[in-house]
């Protein structure tokens, strides 16, 4: 018998290391989904979607409640005034825009020149059109679903 179950979902955390997950009220326009990068909204307390200006500080943890908006594809998403859980320290599954072929490399977030395949906020392995997610490294290569683990050490 073959199982076709997924190993993980984006935003799922791995409970094998100490972690820091903060409830950060969302400010500004845009939406955030599980597994996406969140930025500091400028006060160290609130978060915002990637806009090319604000500093990335963590990744949204998968959670079934608290989403009051929808994104452009119709998926439930966090919007202004919602309070998403943002992981700043720990290990978490993400869906990078490019295959991850080596571990230990820096994680970059696209913050300029968005494309259909690489929108703002997408994960990448190079600094081209991107900003480093400080303290983050790739913890495994991409799996069959195109997902990889990011190790966060605090931004």
Coordinates of C-alpha atoms in Angstrom, one line a residue:
X1 CA 0.0 0.0 0.0
X2 CA 1.4 3.4 -1.0
X3 CA 0.7 6.5 1.1
X4 CA 0.3 9.8 -0.7
X5 CA 0.3 11.9 2.4
X6 CA 2.4 15.0 2.6
X7 CA 5.3 15.1 5.0
X8 CA 4.7 18.7 6.0
X9 CA 2.9 21.9 5.1
X10 CA 4.4 25.4 4.7
X11 CA 4.6 27.1 8.0
X12 CA 4.8 23.9 10.0
X13 CA 7.4 24.1 12.7
X14 CA 9.8 21.3 13.7
X15 CA 9.8 20.8 17.5
X16 CA 13.4 19.7 17.8
X17 CA 15.1 22.9 18.9
X18 CA 14.3 25.9 21.2
X19 CA 12.1 28.4 19.5
X20 CA 10.7 31.9 19.8
X21 CA 7.3 32.4 18.3
X22 CA 5.7 35.9 18.9
X23 CA 2.2 37.1 18.4
X24 CA 2.7 40.2 16.3
X25 CA -0.4 42.3 15.2
X26 CA -0.4 43.0 11.5
X27 CA -0.1 46.5 10.2
X28 CA -0.5 48.0 6.8
X29 CA -1.8 46.8 3.5
X30 CA -1.4 43.3 2.1
X31 CA -1.8 39.8 3.5
X32 CA 0.4 37.2 5.1
X33 CA 0.0 33.4 4.7
X34 CA 1.5 30.4 6.6
X35 CA 5.1 30.0 5.7
X36 CA 5.6 33.5 4.4
X37 CA 8.2 36.1 5.6
X38 CA 6.9 38.8 7.9
X39 CA 8.7 42.2 8.3
X40 CA 9.0 44.5 11.3
X41 CA 6.4 47.2 10.8
X42 CA 8.9 49.7 12.2
X43 CA 8.2 49.5 15.9
X44 CA 9.5 46.0 16.8
X45 CA 6.0 45.0 18.0
X46 CA 3.8 44.8 14.8
X47 CA 4.5 42.9 11.6
X48 CA 3.8 43.6 7.9
X49 CA 3.9 41.9 4.5
X50 CA 7.1 42.2 2.5
X51 CA 7.1 45.5 0.6
X52 CA 10.8 46.0 -0.3
X53 CA 11.4 48.6 2.4
X54 CA 10.8 46.9 5.8
X55 CA 13.2 44.5 7.4
X56 CA 12.3 40.8 7.4
X57 CA 12.2 39.4 11.0
X58 CA 10.6 36.0 10.8
X59 CA 8.2 33.4 9.2
X60 CA 4.5 32.9 9.8
X61 CA 3.8 29.7 11.6
X62 CA 0.9 27.4 10.3
X63 CA -2.2 27.9 12.3
X64 CA -5.9 27.2 11.6
X65 CA -7.4 30.2 13.3
X66 CA -7.1 34.0 13.3
X67 CA -7.2 34.6 9.5
X68 CA -9.8 37.2 8.7
X69 CA -8.8 38.1 5.1
X70 CA -8.1 36.4 1.8
X71 CA -5.2 36.7 -0.5
X72 CA -5.3 37.3 -4.3
X73 CA -5.8 33.5 -4.9
X74 CA -8.7 33.3 -2.5
X75 CA -6.9 31.5 0.3
X76 CA -7.6 32.6 3.9
X77 CA -4.8 35.0 5.0
X78 CA -3.9 37.3 7.8
X79 CA -4.7 41.0 7.1
X80 CA -4.4 44.3 9.0
X81 CA -5.2 43.9 12.7
X82 CA -5.0 40.1 12.7
X83 CA -2.3 38.6 15.0
X84 CA -0.2 36.0 13.2
X85 CA 2.3 33.9 15.0
X86 CA 5.8 34.8 13.8
X87 CA 8.7 32.4 14.4
X88 CA 12.0 34.2 15.0
X89 CA 14.0 31.3 16.4
X90 CA 13.5 27.7 15.5
X91 CA 13.1 25.4 12.4
X92 CA 10.2 25.8 10.0
X93 CA 9.1 24.4 6.6
X94 CA 8.9 26.9 3.7
X95 CA 8.3 26.7 -0.1
X96 CA 11.3 28.4 -1.8
X97 CA 11.1 29.8 -5.3
X98 CA 14.2 27.8 -6.4
X99 CA 15.4 24.3 -5.5
X100 CA 17.6 24.2 -2.5
X101 CA 20.6 22.0 -3.3
X102 CA 22.9 22.6 -0.3
X103 CA 22.5 23.2 3.4
X104 CA 24.0 25.9 5.5
X105 CA 23.6 28.8 3.0
X106 CA 22.0 32.1 3.8
X107 CA 18.3 32.7 3.2
X108 CA 17.3 35.7 1.1
X109 CA 13.9 37.2 0.6
X110 CA 12.9 38.8 -2.7
X111 CA 12.4 42.5 -2.0
X112 CA 12.7 44.0 -5.5
X113 CA 11.9 43.3 -9.1
X114 CA 9.1 40.8 -8.4
X115 CA 8.1 38.4 -11.2
X116 CA 5.3 35.8 -11.5
X117 CA 7.6 33.0 -10.4
X118 CA 9.4 35.1 -7.8
X119 CA 7.0 37.5 -6.1
X120 CA 8.0 39.8 -3.3
X121 CA 8.6 37.8 -0.2
X122 CA 9.7 34.6 -2.1
X123 CA 12.6 32.7 -0.7
X124 CA 15.8 32.5 -2.7
X125 CA 19.5 31.5 -2.3
X126 CA 21.1 34.6 -3.7
X127 CA 21.2 38.3 -2.8
X128 CA 20.1 39.4 -6.3
X129 CA 17.0 41.5 -5.8
X130 CA 16.8 40.2 -2.3
X131 CA 17.4 41.0 1.4
X132 CA 19.0 38.6 3.8
X133 CA 16.7 37.1 6.4
X134 CA 19.4 37.7 9.2
X135 CA 20.2 34.6 11.2
X136 CA 18.5 32.2 8.8
X137 CA 20.1 29.3 7.0
X138 CA 18.9 26.4 4.8
X139 CA 18.6 23.3 7.0
X140 CA 17.9 20.7 4.3
X141 CA 17.7 20.4 0.5
X142 CA 14.3 20.7 -1.2
X143 CA 12.0 17.6 -0.9
X144 CA 9.7 16.2 -3.6
X145 CA 7.1 18.8 -2.9
X146 CA 9.6 21.6 -3.4
X147 CA 9.7 22.4 0.3
X148 CA 12.8 23.0 2.5
X149 CA 13.5 23.7 6.2
X150 CA 14.8 27.1 7.3
X151 CA 16.7 27.3 10.6
X152 CA 16.0 30.7 12.2
X153 CA 18.4 32.1 14.9
X154 CA 16.8 35.5 15.5
X155 CA 16.7 38.5 13.2

